[in-house]
Coordinates of C-alpha atoms in Angstrom, one line a residue:
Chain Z
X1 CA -22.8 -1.8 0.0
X2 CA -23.3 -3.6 -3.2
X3 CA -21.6 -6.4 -1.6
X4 CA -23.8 -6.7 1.4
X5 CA -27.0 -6.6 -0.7
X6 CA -25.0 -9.6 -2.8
X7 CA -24.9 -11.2 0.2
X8 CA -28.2 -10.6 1.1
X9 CA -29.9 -11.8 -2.1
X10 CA -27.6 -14.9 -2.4
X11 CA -28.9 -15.9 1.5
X12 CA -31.9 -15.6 0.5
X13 CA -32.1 -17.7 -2.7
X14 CA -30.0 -20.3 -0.7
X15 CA -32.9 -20.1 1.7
X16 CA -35.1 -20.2 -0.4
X17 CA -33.8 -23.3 -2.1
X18 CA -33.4 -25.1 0.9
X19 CA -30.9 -28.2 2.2
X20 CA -32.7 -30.4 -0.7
X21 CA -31.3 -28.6 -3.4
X22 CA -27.8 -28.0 -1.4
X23 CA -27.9 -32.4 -1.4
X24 CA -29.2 -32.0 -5.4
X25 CA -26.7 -29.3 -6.1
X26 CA -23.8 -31.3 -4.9
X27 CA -24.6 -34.6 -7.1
X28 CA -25.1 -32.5 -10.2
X29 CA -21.9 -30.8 -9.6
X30 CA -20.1 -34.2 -9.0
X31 CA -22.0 -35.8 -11.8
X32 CA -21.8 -32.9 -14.6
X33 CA -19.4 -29.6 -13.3
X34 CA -17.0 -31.7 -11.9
X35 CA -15.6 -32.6 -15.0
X36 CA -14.4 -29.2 -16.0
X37 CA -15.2 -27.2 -13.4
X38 CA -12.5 -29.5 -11.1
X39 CA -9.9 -29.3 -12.6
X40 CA -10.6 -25.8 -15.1
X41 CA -11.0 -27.6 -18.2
X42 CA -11.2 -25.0 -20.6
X43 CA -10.9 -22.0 -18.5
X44 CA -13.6 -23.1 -16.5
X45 CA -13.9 -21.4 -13.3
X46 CA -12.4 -23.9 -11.0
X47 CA -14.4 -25.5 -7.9
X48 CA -13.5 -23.6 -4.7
X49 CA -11.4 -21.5 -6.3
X50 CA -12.5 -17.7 -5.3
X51 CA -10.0 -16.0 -7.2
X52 CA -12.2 -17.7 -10.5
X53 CA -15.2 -16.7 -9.1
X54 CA -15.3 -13.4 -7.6
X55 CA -15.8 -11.7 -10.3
X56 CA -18.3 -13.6 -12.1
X57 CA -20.0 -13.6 -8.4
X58 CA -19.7 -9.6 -8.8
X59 CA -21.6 -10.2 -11.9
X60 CA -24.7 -11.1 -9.7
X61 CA -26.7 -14.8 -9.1
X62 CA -29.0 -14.7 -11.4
X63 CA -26.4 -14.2 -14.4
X64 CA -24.9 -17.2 -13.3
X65 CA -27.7 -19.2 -13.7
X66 CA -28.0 -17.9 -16.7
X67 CA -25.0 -18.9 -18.0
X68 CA -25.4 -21.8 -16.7
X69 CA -28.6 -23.1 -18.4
X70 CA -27.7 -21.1 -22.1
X71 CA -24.3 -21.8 -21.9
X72 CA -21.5 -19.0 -23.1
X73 CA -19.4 -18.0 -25.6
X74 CA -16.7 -18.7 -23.5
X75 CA -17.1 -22.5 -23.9
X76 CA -20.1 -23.0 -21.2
X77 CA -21.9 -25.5 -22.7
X78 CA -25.6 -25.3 -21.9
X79 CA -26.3 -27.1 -18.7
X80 CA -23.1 -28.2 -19.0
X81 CA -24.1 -30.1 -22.0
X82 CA -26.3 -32.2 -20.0
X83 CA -29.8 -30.8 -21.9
X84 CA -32.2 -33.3 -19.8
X85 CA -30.8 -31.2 -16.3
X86 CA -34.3 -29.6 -15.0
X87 CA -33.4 -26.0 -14.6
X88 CA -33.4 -26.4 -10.7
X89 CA -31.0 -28.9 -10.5
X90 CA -28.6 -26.6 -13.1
X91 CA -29.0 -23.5 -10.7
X92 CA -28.5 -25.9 -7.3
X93 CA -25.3 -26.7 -8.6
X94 CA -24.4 -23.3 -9.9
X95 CA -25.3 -22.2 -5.8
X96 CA -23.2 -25.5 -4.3
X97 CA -20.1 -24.0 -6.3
X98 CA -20.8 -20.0 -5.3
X99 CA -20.7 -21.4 -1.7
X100 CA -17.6 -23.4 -2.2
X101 CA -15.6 -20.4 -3.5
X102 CA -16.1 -17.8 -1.1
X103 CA -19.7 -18.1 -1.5
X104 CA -19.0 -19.7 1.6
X105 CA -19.5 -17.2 3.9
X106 CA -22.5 -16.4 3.2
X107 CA -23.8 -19.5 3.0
X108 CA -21.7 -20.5 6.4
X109 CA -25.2 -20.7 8.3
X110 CA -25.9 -24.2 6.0
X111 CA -24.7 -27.5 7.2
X112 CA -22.1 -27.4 3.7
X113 CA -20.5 -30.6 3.8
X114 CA -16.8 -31.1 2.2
X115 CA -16.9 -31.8 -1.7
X116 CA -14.6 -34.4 -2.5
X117 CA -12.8 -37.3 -0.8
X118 CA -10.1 -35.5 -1.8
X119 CA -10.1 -32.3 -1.1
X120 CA -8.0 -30.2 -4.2
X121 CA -6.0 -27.7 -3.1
X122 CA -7.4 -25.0 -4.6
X123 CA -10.3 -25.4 -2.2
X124 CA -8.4 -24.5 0.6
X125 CA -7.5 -21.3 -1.3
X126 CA -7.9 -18.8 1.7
X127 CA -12.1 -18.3 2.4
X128 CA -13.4 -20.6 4.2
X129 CA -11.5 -21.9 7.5
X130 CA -14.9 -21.5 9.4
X131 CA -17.2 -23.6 7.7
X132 CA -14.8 -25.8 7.3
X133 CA -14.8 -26.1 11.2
X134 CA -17.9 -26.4 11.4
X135 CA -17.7 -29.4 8.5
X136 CA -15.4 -31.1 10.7
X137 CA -17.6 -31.3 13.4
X138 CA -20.7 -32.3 12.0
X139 CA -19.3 -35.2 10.0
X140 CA -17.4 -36.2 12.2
X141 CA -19.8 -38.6 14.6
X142 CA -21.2 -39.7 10.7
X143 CA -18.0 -40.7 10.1
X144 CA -16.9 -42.6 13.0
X145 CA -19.1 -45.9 12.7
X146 CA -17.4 -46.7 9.2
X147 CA -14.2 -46.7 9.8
X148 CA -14.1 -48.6 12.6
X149 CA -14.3 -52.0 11.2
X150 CA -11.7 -50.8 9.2
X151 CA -9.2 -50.6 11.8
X152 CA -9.9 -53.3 13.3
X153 CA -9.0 -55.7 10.7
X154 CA -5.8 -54.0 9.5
X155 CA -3.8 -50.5 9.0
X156 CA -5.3 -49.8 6.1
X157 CA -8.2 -47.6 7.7
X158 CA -6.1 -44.9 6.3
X159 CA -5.3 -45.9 2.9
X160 CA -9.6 -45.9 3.2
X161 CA -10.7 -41.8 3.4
X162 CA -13.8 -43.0 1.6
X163 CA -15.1 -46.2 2.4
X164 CA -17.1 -48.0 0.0
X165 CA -18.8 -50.1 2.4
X166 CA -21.2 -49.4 4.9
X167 CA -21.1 -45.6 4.7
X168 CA -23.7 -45.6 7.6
X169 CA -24.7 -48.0 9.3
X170 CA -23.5 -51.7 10.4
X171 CA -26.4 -53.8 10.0
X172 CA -27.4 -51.7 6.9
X173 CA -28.7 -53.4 3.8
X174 CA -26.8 -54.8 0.8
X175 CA -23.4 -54.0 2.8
X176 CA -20.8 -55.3 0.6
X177 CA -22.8 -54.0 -2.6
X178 CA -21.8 -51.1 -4.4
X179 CA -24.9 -48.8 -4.9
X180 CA -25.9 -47.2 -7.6
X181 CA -24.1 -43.9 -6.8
X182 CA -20.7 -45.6 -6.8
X183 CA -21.6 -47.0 -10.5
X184 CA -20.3 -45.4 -14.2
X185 CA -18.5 -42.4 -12.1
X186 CA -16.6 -39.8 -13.9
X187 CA -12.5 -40.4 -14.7
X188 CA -11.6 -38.3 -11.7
X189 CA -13.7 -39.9 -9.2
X190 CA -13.3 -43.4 -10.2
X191 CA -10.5 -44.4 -8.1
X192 CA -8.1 -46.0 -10.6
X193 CA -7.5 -42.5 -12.3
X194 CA -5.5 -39.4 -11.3
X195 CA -7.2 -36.5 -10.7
X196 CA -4.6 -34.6 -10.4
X197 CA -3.7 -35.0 -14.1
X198 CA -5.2 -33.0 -16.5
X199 CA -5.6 -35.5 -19.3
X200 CA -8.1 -37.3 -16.5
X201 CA -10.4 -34.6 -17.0
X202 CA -11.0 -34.2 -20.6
X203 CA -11.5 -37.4 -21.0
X204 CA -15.8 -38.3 -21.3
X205 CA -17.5 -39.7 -18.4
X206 CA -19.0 -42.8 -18.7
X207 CA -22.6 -41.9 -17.9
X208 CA -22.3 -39.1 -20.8
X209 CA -22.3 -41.6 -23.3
X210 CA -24.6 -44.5 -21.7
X211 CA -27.7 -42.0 -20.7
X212 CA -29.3 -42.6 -24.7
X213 CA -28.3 -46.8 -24.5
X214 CA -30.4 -49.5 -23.1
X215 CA -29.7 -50.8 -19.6
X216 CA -28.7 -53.9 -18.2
X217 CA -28.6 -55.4 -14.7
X218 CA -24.7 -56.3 -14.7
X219 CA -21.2 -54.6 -16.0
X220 CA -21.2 -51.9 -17.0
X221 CA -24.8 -51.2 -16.7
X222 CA -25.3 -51.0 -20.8
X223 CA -27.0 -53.8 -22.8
X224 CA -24.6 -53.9 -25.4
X225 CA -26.1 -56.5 -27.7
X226 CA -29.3 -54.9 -27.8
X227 CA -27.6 -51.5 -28.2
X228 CA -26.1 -52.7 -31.3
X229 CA -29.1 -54.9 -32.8
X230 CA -31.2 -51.8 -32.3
X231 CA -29.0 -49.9 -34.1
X232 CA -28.0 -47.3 -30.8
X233 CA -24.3 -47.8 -31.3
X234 CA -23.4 -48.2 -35.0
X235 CA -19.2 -49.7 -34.0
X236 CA -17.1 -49.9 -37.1
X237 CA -16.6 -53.3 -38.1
X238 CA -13.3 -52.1 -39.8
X239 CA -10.3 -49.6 -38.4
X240 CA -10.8 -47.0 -40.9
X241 CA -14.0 -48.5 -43.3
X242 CA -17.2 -47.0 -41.8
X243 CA -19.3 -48.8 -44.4
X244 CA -17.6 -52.4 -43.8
X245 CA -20.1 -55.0 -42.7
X246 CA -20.2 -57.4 -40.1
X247 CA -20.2 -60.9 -41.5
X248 CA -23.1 -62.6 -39.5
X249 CA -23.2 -66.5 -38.6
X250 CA -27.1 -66.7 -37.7
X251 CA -26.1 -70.7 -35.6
X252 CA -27.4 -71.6 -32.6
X253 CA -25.0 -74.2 -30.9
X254 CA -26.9 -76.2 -27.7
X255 CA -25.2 -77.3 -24.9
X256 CA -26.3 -79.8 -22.4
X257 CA -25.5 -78.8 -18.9
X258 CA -25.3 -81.4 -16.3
X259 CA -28.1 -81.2 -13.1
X260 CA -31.3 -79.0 -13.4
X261 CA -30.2 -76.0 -14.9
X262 CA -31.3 -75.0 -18.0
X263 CA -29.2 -76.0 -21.2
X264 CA -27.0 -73.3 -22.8
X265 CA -27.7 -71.8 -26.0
X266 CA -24.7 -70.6 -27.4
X267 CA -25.8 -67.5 -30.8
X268 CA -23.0 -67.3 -33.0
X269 CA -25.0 -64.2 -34.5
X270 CA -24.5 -61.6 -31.9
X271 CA -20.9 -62.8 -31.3
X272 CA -20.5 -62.8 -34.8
X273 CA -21.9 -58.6 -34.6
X274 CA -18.7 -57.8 -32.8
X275 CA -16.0 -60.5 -33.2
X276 CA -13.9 -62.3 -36.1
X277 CA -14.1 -66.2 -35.9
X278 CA -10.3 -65.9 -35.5
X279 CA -11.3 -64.6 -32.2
X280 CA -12.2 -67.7 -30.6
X281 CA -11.5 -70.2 -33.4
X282 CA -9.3 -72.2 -32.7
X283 CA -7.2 -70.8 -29.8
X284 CA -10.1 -70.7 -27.5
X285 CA -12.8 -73.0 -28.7
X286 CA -12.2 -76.3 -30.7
X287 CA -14.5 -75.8 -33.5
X288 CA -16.5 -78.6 -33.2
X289 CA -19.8 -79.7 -31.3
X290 CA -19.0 -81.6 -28.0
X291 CA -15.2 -81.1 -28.4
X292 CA -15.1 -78.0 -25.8
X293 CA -14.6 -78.8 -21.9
X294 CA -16.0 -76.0 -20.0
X295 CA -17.3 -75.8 -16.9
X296 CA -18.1 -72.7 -14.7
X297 CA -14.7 -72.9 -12.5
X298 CA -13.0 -72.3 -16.1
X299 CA -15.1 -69.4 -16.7
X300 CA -14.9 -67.7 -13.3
X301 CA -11.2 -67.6 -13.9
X302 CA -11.3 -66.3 -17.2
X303 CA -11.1 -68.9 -19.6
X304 CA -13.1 -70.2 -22.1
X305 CA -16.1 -67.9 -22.4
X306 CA -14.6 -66.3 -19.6
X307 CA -12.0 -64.8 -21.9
X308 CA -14.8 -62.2 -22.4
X309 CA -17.1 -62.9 -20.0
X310 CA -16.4 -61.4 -16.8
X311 CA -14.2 -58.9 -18.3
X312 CA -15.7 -56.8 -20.7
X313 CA -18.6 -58.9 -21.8
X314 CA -22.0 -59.5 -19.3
X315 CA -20.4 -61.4 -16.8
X316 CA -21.0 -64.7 -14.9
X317 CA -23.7 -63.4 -13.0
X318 CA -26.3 -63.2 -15.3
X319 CA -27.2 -67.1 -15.2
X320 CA -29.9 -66.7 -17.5
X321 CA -28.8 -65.4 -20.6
X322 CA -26.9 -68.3 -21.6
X323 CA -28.9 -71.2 -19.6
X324 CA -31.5 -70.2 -21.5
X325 CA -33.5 -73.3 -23.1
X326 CA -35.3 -74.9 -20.3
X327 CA -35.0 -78.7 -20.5
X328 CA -37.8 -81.2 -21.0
X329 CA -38.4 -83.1 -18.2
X330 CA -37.3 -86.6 -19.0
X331 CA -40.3 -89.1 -20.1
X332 CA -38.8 -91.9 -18.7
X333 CA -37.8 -90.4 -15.1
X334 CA -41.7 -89.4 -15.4
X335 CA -43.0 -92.3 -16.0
X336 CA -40.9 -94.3 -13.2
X337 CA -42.7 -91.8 -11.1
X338 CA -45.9 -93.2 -12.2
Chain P
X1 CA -4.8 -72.6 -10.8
X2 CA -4.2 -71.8 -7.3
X3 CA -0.7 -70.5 -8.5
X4 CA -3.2 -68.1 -10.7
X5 CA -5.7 -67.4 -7.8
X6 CA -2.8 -66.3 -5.2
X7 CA -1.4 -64.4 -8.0
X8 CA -4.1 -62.7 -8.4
X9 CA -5.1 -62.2 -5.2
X10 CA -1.3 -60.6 -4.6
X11 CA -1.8 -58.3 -8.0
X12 CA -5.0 -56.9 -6.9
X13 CA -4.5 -56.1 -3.3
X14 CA -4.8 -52.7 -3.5
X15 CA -7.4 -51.7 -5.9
X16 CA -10.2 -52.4 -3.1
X17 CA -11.6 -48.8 -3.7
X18 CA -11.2 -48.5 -6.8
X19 CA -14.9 -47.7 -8.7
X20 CA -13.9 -47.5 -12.4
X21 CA -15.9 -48.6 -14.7
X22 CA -15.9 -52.7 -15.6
X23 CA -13.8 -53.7 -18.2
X24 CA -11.5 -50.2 -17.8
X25 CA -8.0 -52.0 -18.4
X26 CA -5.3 -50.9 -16.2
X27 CA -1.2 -51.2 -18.4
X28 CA 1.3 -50.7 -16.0
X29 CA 3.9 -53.1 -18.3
X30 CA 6.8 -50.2 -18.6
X31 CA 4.7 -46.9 -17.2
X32 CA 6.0 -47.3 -13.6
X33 CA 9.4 -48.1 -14.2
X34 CA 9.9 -45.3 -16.6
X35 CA 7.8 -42.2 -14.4
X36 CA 4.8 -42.1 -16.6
X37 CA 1.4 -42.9 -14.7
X38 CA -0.1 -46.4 -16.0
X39 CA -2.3 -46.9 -18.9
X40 CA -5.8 -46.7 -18.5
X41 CA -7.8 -48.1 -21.4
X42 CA -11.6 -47.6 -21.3
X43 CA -13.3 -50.9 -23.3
X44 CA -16.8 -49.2 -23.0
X45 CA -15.5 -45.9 -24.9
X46 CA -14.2 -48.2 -27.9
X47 CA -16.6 -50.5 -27.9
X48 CA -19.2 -47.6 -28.7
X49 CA -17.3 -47.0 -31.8
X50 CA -15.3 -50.1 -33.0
X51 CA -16.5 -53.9 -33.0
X52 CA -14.5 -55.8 -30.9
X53 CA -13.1 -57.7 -33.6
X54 CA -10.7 -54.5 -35.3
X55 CA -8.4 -54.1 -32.0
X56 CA -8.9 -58.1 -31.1
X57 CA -8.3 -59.3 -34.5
X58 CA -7.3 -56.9 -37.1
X59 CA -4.8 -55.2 -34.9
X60 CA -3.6 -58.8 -33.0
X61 CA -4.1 -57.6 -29.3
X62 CA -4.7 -60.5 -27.0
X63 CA -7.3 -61.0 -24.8
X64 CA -5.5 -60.6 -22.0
X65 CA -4.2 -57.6 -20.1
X66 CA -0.7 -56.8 -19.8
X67 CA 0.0 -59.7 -22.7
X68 CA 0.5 -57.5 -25.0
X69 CA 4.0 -55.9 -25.3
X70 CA 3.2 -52.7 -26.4
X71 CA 5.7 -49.9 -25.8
X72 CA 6.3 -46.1 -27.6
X73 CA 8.1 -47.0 -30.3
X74 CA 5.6 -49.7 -31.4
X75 CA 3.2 -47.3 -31.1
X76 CA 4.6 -44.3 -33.4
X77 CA 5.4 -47.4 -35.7
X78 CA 1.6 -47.6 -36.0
X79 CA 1.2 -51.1 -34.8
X80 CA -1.4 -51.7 -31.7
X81 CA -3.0 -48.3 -30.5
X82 CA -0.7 -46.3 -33.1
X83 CA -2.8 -47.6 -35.9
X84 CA -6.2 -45.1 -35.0
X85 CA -4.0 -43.1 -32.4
X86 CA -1.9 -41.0 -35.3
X87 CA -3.8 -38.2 -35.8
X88 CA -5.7 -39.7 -38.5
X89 CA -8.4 -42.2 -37.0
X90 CA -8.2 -41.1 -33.7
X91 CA -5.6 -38.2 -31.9
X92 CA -2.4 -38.6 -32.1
X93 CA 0.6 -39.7 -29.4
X94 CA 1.9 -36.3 -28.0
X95 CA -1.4 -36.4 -26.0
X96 CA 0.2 -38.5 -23.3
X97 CA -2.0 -37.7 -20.3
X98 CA -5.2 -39.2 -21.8
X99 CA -3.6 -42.3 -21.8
X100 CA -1.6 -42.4 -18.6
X101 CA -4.0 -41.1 -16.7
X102 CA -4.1 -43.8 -13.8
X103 CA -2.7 -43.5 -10.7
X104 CA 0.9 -44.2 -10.0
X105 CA 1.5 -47.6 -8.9
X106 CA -1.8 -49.2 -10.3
X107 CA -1.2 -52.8 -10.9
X108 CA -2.2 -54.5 -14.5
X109 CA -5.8 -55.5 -14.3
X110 CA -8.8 -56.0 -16.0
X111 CA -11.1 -53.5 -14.0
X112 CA -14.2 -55.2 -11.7
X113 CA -13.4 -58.7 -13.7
X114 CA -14.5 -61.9 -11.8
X115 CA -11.2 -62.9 -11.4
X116 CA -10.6 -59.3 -9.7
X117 CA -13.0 -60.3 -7.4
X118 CA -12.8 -63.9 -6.9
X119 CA -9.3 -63.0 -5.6
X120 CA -10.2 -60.1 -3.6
X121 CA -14.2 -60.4 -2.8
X122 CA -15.2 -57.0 -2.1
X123 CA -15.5 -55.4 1.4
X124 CA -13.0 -58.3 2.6
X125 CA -10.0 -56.8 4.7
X126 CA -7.1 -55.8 2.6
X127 CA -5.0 -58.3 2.5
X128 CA -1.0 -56.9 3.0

């Protein structure tokens, strides 16, 4: 009996909260839960996992959310540490991860689509092998367009369960760019580490540590040299020394460029924030005005300032920050015009 | 430098999908060949908390990924990551899986570098 009216409250206050908040729910889980709540970091309840959940299910919905937005004892943190979550978004994903651990059938009546690429194999622990029909067939005309291409070109359709292009349409927009949701993911979603070890998931996703630094338009999304002149980051300028100084060369060097682009100004003083001259000097760059050959090609394959540049530094895109100095337009040429 | 470029382009095949985050350094010198997963070493999470210049000068690692022959034993010696990875500065070695954390089989690479993707321009069929 008590489980029916459990039921019965938790349809309702998925009801209530409507597909917007299942889509919400999902992309807080994957952005914050997911980090502990994948793999049970910390004895965190584990994501489709109903033998974790049942009894803190039993417990009832609204203790959930609860301990979702104070946090627990346990080692909950509030809002799973993430204190700008609004309290709708905390409680979405607290009802995206009921429903994926025998939630489920409750909520089988909502269009609940799969939660990872990969699916972990605790989330096929017993539950759910209805709505997971269902899953199948509703994604699966979604899915069809994308990897079509795919095959085409090779075998490697399969190697491709996710594909990062194109995810809907063809002729879409910006097709070969990586949107914003693909950008600063957590360790276990990023592609290059394994989820399935645990290490993955204690380490800090990048977003957790970027949300309070200035943004940028390239790498990793972080403006690093104003994050440092600012004083956001504070990086040691020696292994062990937190009060060691950086030793600052304030020297603008100019560079001519050839053509109509604007000459480069090269600022030894926010190098000089982060690096040692030994860095570059001599291996790297001759120290001497005009004795340096570099040309673009040089940087796009990682020499020179493409050492840094293109790596770990703003890369190669951002034309502007080092053709900075716009160049005068030459008298002569304008008075030939004449 | 079209020896480099097809190089490249035959190291980097198959991190198409791959969506780490840009500068992220893949080390697979030894991990493969002795059955640990390959090194994965984040340059945004250091960079927060060390100037560029302790690892890249005080510590000698090269610029370059891969070109730095680092191994176990140099490690617990304290030289390269062993001297902040000892328990003291930062934690210590027994923690293996924070380090090789990638997965199995991922080449050497500087993650999302131009060169990455000069050599493999994204959404191009995989080349095999």
């Amino acid at each position: 009996m008590k489980k029916l009216q459990l039921i019965a409250s938790m349809m309702l206050g998925l009801a209530a909260a409507g597909s917007a908040s299942a889509d919400s729910g999902k992309d807080v889980y994957t952005k914050v839960c997911a980090v502990c709540h994948a793999g049970g970091i910390a004895a965190a309840p584990r994501f489709g996992n109903a033998g974790d959940w049942a009894p803190r299910i039993a417990k009832g919905v609204p203790t959930l959310y609860q301990s979702a937005l104070k946090g627990t004892p346990k080692g909950m943190p509030a809002k799973g540490g993430n204190l700008t979550l609004p309290d709708a978004d905390v409680k979405a994903a607290v009802d995206y991860m009921i429903a994926a651990a025998g939630g489920a059938k409750a909520a089988a009546a909502e269009p609940k689509k799969e939660a990872k690429p990969e699916p972990k194999k605790e989330a096929k622990a017993e539950a759910k092998p209805e709505p997971k029909k269902e899953v199948a067939k509703e994604e699966a005309p979604k899915a069809a367009p994308a990897p079509a291409p795919v095959a085409v070109a090779s075998a490697a359709a399969e190697a491709a369960p996710a594909p990062t292009v194109s995810a809907a349409d063809v002729n879409s927009f910006n097709r070969l760019l990586k949107p914003a949701s693909k950008r600063n993911l957590p360790p276990a979603e990023d592609g290059i580490h394994d989820p399935s070890n645990d290490g993955t998931h204690a380490l800090q996703p990048p977003l957790a540590a970027f949300g309070s630094l200035p943004k940028s338009f390239a790498g990793n999304r972080v403006n690093w040299v104003e994050a440092i002149s600012t004083g956001k980051i504070k990086p040691r300028y020696d292994r062990v020394d937190a009060t060691a100084e950086p030793i600052i060369m304030d020297m603008n060097v100019v560079r001519e460029v050839k053509g109509s682009m604007p000459d480069v100004v090269y600022p030894h003083k926010q190098h000089t924030q982060w690096l040692d001259c030994s860095n570059c000097h001599p291996a790297i760059f001759t120290p001497q005005k005009g004795a340096n050959q570099i040309s673009m090609a040089a940087i796009l394959l990682g020499e020179k300032c493409g050492v840094c540049h293109g790596k770990v530094a703003f890369p190669v895109s951002e034309c502007r920050l080092c053709h900075s100095k716009k160049k005068d337009l030459a008298p002569s040429a304008q008075a030939t015009a004449k | 430098m079209g020896l480099l470029l097809a190089l490249a382009a035959v190291l980097f095949v198959d991190v198409q999908d791959a969506q780490a985050e840009y500068g992220d350094v893949v080390i697979n010198n030894h991990s493969d060949g002795a059955g640990m997963r390959p090194v994965i070493f984040p340059h945004w999470f250091h960079r927060v908390r060390f100037a560029c210049k302790v690892c890249h000068a005080d510590l000698g690692f090269k610029f370059k990924a891969g070109g730095n022959d680092i191994n176990m034993v140099k490690i617990i010696d304290g030289q390269f990551c062993g001297a902040c990875h000892n328990g003291e500065v930062a934690w210590s070695v027994e923690n293996c899986n924070l380090c090789h954390s990638a997965k199995p089989g991922t080449p050497t690479q500087v993650h999302e570098s131009t060169i990455q993707k000069l050599a493999q321009p994204v959404g191009a069929p995989q080349k095999k």
